[in-house]
XYZ file of C-alpha atoms in Angstrom:
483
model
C 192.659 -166.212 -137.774
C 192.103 -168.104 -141.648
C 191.768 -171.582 -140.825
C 195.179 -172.289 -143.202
C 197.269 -170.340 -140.345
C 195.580 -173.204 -138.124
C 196.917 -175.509 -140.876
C 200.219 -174.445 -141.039
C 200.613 -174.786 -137.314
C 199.558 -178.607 -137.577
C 201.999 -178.805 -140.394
C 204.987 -177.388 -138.225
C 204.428 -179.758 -135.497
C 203.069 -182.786 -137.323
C 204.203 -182.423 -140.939
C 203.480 -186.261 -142.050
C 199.781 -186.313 -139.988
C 197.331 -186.981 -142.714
C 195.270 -183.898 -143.151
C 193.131 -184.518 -146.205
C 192.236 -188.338 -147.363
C 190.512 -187.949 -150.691
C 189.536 -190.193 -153.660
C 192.543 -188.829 -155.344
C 195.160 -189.747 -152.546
C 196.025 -188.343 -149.076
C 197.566 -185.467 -148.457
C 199.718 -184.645 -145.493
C 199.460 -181.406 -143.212
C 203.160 -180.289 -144.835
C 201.589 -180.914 -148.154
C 198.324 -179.176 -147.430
C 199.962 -175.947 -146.097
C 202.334 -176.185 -149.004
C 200.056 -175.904 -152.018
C 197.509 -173.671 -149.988
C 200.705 -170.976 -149.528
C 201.322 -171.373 -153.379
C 197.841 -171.154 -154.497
C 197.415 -167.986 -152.520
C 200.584 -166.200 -154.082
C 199.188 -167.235 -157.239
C 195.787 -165.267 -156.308
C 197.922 -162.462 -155.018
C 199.812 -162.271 -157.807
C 196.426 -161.683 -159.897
C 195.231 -159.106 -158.204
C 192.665 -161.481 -155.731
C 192.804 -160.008 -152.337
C 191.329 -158.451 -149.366
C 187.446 -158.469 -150.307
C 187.679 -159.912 -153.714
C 184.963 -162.668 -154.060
C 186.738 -166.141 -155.620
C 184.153 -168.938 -157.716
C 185.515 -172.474 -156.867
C 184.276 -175.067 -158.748
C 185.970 -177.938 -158.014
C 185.322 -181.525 -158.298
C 187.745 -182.784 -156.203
C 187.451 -182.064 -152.745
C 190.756 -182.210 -151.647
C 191.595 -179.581 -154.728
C 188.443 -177.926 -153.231
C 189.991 -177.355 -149.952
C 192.736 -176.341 -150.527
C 191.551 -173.428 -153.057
C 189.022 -172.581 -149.817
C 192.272 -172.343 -147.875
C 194.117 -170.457 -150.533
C 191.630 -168.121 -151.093
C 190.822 -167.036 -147.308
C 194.571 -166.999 -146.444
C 194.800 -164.610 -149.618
C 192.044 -161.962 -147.678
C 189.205 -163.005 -150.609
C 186.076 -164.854 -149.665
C 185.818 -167.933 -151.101
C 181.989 -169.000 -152.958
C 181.768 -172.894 -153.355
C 180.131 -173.334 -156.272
C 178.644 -176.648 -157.742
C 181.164 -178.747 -160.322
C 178.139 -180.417 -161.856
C 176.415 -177.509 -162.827
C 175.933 -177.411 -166.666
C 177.809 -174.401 -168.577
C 174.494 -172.317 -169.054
C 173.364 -172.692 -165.501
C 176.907 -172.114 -164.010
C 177.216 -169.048 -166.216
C 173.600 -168.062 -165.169
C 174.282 -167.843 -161.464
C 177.334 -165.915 -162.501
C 175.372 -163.425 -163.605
C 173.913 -162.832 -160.924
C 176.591 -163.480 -158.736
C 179.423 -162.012 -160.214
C 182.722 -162.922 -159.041
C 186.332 -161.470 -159.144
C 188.403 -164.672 -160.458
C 186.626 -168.343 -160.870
C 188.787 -171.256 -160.089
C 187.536 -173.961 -161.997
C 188.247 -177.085 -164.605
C 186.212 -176.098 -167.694
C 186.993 -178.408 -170.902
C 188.971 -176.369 -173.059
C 185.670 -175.578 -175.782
C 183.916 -173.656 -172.543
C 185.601 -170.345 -172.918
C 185.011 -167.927 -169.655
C 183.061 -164.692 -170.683
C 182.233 -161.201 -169.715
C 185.786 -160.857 -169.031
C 185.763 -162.675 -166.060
C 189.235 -164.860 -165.350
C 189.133 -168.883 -165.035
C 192.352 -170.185 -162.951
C 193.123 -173.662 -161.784
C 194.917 -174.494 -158.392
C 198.384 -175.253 -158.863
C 199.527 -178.799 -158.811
C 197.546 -182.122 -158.203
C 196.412 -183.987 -155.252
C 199.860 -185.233 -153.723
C 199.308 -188.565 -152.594
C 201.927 -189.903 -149.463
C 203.166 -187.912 -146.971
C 205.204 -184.835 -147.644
C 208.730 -184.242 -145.876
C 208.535 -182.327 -142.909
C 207.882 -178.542 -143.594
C 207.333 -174.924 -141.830
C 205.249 -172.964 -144.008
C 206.613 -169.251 -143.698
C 203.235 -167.353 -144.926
C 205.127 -163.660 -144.525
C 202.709 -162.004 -147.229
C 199.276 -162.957 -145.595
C 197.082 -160.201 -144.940
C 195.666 -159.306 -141.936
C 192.632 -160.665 -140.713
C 190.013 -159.214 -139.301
C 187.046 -161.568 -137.587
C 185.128 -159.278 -139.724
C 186.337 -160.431 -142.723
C 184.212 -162.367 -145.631
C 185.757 -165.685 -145.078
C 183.089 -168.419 -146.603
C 180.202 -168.122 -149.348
C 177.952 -170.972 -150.281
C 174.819 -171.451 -151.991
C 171.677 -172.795 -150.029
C 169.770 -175.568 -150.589
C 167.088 -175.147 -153.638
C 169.463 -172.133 -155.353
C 167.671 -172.030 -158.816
C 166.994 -169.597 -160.905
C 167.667 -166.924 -157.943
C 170.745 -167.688 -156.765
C 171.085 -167.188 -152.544
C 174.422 -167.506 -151.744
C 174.931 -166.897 -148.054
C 178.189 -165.135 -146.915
C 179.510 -165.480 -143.497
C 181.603 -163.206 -141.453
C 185.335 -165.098 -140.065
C 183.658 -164.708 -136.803
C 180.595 -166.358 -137.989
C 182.692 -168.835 -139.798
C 184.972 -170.221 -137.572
C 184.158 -168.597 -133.883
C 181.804 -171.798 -133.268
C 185.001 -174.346 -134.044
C 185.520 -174.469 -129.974
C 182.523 -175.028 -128.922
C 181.719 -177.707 -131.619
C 185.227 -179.411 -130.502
C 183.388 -179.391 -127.105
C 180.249 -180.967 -127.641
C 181.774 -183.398 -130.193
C 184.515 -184.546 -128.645
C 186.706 -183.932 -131.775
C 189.918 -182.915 -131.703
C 193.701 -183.812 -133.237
C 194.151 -187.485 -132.992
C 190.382 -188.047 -134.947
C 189.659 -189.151 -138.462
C 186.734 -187.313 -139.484
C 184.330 -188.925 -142.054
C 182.567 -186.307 -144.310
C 180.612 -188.530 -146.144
C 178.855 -186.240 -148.925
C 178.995 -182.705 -151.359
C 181.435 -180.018 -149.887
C 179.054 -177.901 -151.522
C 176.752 -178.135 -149.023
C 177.047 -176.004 -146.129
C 177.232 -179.214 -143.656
C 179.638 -181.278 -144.832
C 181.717 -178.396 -146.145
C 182.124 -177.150 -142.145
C 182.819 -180.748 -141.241
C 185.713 -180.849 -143.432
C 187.084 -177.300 -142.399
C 186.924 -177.595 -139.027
C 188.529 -181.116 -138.764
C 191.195 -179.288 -140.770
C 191.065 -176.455 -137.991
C 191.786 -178.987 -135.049
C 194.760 -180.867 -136.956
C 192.609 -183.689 -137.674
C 192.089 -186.087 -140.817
C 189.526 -184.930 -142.558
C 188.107 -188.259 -144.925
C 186.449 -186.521 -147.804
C 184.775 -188.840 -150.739
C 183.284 -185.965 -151.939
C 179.289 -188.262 -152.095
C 177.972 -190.698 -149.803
C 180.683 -193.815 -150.043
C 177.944 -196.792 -150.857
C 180.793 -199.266 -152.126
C 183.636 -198.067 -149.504
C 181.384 -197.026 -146.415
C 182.812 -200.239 -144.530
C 186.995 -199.799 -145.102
C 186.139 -196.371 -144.172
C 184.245 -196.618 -140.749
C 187.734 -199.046 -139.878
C 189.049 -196.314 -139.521
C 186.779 -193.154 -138.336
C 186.796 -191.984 -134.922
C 183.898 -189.103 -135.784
C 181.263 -188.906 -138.580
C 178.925 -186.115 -139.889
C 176.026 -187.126 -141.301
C 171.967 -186.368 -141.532
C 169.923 -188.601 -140.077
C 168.674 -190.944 -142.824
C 171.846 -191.981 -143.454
C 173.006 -193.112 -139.501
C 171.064 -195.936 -139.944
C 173.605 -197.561 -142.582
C 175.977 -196.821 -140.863
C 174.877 -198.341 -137.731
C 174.041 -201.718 -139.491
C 177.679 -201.975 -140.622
C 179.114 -201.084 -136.669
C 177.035 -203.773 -135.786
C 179.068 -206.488 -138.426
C 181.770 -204.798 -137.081
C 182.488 -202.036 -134.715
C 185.356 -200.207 -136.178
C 186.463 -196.867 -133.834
C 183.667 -194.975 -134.584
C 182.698 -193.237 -130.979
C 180.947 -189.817 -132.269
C 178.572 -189.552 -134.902
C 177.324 -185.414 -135.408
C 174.173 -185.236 -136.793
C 172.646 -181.846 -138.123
C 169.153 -181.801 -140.710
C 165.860 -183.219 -139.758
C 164.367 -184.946 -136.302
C 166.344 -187.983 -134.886
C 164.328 -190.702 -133.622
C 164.875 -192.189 -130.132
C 165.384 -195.529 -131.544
C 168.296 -194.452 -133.797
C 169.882 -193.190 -130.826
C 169.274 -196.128 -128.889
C 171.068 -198.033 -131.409
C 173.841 -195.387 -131.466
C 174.364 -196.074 -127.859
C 174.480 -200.180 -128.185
C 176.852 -199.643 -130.778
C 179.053 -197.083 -128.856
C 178.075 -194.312 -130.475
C 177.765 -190.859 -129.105
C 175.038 -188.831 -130.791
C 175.408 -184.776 -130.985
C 171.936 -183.353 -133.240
C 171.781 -180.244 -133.486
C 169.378 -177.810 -135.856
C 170.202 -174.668 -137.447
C 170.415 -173.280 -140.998
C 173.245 -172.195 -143.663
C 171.977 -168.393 -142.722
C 171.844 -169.364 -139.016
C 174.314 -171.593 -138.788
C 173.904 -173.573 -134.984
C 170.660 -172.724 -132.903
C 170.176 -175.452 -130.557
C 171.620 -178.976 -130.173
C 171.210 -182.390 -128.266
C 173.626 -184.218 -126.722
C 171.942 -186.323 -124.260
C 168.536 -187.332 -126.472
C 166.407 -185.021 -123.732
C 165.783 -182.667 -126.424
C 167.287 -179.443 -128.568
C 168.898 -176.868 -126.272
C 170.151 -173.592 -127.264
C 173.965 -173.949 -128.969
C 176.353 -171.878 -127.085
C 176.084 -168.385 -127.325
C 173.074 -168.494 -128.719
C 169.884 -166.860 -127.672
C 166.614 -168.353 -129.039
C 162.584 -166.879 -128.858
C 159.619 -168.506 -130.309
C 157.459 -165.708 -131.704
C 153.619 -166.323 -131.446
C 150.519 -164.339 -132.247
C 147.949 -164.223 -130.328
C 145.328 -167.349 -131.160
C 148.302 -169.440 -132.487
C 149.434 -172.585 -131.187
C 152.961 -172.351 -133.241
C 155.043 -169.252 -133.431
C 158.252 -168.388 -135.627
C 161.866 -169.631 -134.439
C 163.921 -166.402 -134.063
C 167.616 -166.638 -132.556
C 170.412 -163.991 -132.054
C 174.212 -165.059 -131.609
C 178.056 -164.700 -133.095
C 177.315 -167.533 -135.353
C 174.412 -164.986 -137.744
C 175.160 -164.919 -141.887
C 175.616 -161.600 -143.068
C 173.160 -161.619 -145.562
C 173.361 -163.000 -149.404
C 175.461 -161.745 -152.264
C 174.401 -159.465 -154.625
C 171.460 -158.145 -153.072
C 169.604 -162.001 -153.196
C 167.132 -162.561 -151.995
C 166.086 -165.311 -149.442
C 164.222 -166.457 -145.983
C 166.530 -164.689 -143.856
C 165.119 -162.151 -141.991
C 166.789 -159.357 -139.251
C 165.383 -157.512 -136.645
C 166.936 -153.509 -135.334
C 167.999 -156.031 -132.570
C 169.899 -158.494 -134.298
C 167.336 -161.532 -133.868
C 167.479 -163.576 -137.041
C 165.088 -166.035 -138.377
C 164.401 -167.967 -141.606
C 160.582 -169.276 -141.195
C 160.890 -172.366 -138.954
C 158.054 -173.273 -136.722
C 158.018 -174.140 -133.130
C 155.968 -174.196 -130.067
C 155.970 -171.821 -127.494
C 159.375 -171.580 -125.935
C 160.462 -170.316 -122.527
C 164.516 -170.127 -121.955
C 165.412 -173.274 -120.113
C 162.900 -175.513 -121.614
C 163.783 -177.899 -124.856
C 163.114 -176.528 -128.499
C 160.167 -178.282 -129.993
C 160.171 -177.825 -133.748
C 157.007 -178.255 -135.655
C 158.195 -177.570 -139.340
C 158.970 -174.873 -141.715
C 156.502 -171.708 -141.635
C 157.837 -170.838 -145.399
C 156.775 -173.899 -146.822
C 160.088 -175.464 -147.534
C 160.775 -178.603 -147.576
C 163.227 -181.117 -145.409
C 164.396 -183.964 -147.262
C 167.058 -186.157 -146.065
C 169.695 -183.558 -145.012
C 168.569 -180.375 -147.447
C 166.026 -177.375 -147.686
C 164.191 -177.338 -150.711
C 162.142 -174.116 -151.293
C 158.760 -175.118 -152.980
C 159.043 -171.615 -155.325
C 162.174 -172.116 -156.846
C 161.229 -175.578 -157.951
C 158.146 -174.325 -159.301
C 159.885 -171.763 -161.109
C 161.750 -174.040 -163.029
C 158.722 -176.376 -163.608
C 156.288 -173.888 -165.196
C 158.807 -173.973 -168.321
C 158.112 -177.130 -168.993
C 155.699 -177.744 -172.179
C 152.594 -178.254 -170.981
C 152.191 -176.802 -167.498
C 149.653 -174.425 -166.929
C 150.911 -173.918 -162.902
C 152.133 -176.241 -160.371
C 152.132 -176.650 -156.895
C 155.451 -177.953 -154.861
C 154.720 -179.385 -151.512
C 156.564 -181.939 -149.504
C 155.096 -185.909 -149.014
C 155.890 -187.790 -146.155
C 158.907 -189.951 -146.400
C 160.124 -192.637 -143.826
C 163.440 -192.480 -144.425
C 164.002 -188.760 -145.619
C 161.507 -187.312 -143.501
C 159.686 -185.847 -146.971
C 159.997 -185.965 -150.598
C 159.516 -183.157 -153.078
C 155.768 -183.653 -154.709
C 154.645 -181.594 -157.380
C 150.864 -181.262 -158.739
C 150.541 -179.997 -162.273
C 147.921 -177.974 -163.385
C 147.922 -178.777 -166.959
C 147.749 -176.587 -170.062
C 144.550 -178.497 -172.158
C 143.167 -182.325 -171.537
C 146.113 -183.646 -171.023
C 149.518 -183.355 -168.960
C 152.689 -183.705 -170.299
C 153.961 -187.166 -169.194
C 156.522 -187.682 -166.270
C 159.549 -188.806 -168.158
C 159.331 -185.220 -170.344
C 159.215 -183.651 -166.910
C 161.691 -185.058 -165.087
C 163.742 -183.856 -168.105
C 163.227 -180.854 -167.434
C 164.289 -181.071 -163.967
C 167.061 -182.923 -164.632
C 168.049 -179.938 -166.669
C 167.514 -177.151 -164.462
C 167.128 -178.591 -160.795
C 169.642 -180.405 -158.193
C 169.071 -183.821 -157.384
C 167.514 -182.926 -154.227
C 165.512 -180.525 -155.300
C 163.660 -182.881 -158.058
C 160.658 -184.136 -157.809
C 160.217 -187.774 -156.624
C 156.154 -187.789 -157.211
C 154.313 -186.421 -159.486
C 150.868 -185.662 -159.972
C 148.112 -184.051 -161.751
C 144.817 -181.678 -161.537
C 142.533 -180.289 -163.661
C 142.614 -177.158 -161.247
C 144.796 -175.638 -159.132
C 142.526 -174.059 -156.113
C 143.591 -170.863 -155.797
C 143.547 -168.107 -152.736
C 141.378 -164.756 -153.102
C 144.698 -163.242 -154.692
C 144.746 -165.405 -157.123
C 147.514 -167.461 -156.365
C 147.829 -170.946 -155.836
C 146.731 -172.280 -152.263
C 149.517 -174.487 -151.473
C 148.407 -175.547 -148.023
C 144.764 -176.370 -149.728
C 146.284 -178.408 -152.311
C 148.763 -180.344 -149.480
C 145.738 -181.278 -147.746
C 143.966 -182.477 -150.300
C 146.512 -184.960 -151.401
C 147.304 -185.814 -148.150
C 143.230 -186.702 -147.822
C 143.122 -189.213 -150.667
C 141.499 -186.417 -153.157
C 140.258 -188.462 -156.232
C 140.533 -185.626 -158.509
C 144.500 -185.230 -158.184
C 145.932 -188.366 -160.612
C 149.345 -189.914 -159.957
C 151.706 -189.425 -162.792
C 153.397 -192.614 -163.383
């Protein structure tokens, strides 16, 4: 079923419930069914259907949300798509991605070419509650669980776009069984506290909307109105550098918080300690946007396989790690457009996208011991080390260059790069960091920098990244800080 049939039900039986509470206003459950039942004639009325693929670029999450909802109820799949993209980058990706209608806000000099069409989402954010309302959605499609129903880029999409596609089964056939675990249901206010771009937070905000809960979207991580809005939250997703802050407010004051979900990198015991003293419930869990859940933790004994889910850890003989391989309902399809990307499928529908674990018998706990690939985990994304490089090696100057992660206290790792530079001298930092200002997300960018005469280099002739992370990590005096 599209999550805006869900929607409309809330609406018929609690019209004036908040649904959506954005920087823009809030936005009842009457309202929200409203404009997603007009915004979907409107893509009917275009032509966007049943498998069309729809671009939304929206700053505004609430508009965001409701052009999700408008295009799934409409039978198209909808492709979040980054607002703060630049026009050449954005058109790029399009390229390569090539979608049937993009719904987006360009300034009126940014003309939309190669004859694709630009629409916007009827009407604005309507702030107060709407009178009470039964949406009647008599023209929706049927849907199949088969169905396209979400597309979103994954962490470290550069100059080879991956954007992941997910099945309506994939999608949304985990909602119960999150509910479960959570503890999240219709009488919550659901904090979202970041990018509904990102495959995290943009579940967060559609399932709360799936349960008939409020779904508190800022759209970034609220620095200045954190506080006012943990007064209010009953459940919070979040990675796990950022619990912390929001643990030191619940101790100044302890607000209704009572579930905090946590999905990225490795929680430490003490966080959840403090979770606990504060009244916290902790759910971690691990998976990937191609995976989506693999195992969770709800009791701080360890990572247990997520419902449904099968896992295997896949060694060779004379290794003391093998590769994290997992079969279930929740599996991505694949990527658009032929990309290409870590995902990998067996003939017997085991899935896996590089992570690292120690041997695994069902019944034990997961231990995870990093990413096989290379990529890197920093704060609550994936960076992959190549497509950072690729955009790097444009840069004036650079002969090669070498992405590895650092540690990080707080983040878990930061994104390090070591230039190999064209002649005597490298180019400096700040012309660097223009360049990936210009062609990389923020977390994607490098937060050190550093330099070597000399990239060492495998028998292939290719750079030995696991040589050169050593190295650093060892104090070598040859690689020199950038500063």
């Amino acid at each position: 079923m599209p999550v805006a049939l869900q929607v409309a039900r809330h609406a018929s039986e609690h019209p004036r419930r908040i649904a959506v509470r954005a920087p823009g206003g809030d936005l009842s459950y009457a309202g929200l069914a409203s404009r997603t039942e007009a915004a979907a004639k409107a893509l009917r009325g275009r032509g966007i259907g049943h498998g069309a693929l729809a671009a939304l670029s929206l700053a505004d999450p609430a508009e965001l949300l409701v052009a999700v909802l408008a295009a799934d109820l409409a039978g198209a799949t909808p492709l979040i798509c980054d607002p703060t993209w630049g026009p050449v980058r954005r058109e790029r990706i399009m390229e390569a991605v090539p979608a049937d209608v993009r719904i987006e806000a360009p300034p009126a000099q940014e003309p939309v070419r190669h004859g694709r069409s630009t629409a916007a989402v009827p009407g604005g954010v309507h702030v107060g509650a709407s009178p009470a309302l039964e949406p009647v959605f008599a023209s929706t499609p049927a849907a199949s669980p088969v169905d396209r129903a979400w597309a979103c880029f994954s962490s470290g999409s550069t100059g080879r776009p991956r954007a992941v596609v997910r099945t309506r089964a994939s999608w949304a056939g985990s909602f119960p069984h999150l509910s479960a675990l959570a503890g999240i249901g219709p009488g919550d206010v659901v904090l979202v506290p970041g990018p509904l771009t990102s495959s995290l937070y943009g579940f967060a905000a559609v399932h709360a909307l799936a349960v008939g809960a409020t779904a508190v979207v800022p759209g970034r991580w609220p620095t200045m109105e954190l506080a006012a809005h943990l007064d209010e939250a009953t459940a919070i997703h979040v990675v796990p550098h950022r619990l912390p802050a929001v643990l030191d407010l619940l101790r100044e004051n302890r607000g209704r918080l009572r579930t905090a979900v946590v999905g990225g990198a490795a929680l430490g015991a003490d966080v959840r300690e403090r979770a606990a003293r504060a009244g916290v419930d902790v759910l971690a869990y691990y998976g990937a946007t191609e995976l989506s859940f693999v195992a969770a933790d709800t009791d701080g004994q360890g990572l247990r396989p997520f419902p449904e889910v099968e896992i295997q850890v896949r060694t060779t003989p004379g290794q003391p790690f093998g590769e994290v391989w997992a079969r279930s309902p929740w599996l991505a399809e694949g990527y658009l457009a032929g990309g290409a990307g870590p995902l990998r499928i067996d003939g017997d529908g085991w899935a896996t996208v590089g992570d690292v674990a120690e041997p695994y018998r069902t019944g034990e706990v997961l231990r995870l011991r990093g990413r096989g690939d290379g990529a890197i985990q920093t704060g609550g994304a994936t960076v992959v080390p190549e497509d950072v490089e690729e955009v790097l090696r444009k840069a004036p100057g650079v002969g090669d260059v070498v992405v590895v992660g650092s540690p990080h206290p707080e983040l878990g790792s930061v994104v390090t790069a070591i230039l190999e530079a064209d002649g005597l001298r490298p180019p400096s930092r700040a012309a660097l960091e223009e360049v990936a200002r210009g062609g990389l997300d923020a977390a994607q960018r490098p937060r050190r920098w550093y330099a070597v005469r000399s990239l060492p280099r495998t028998p292939a002739g290719k750079p030995a990244r696991g040589l050169i992370a050593a190295r650093l990590a060892g104090g070598d005096p040859d690689i020199r800080r950038l500063t």
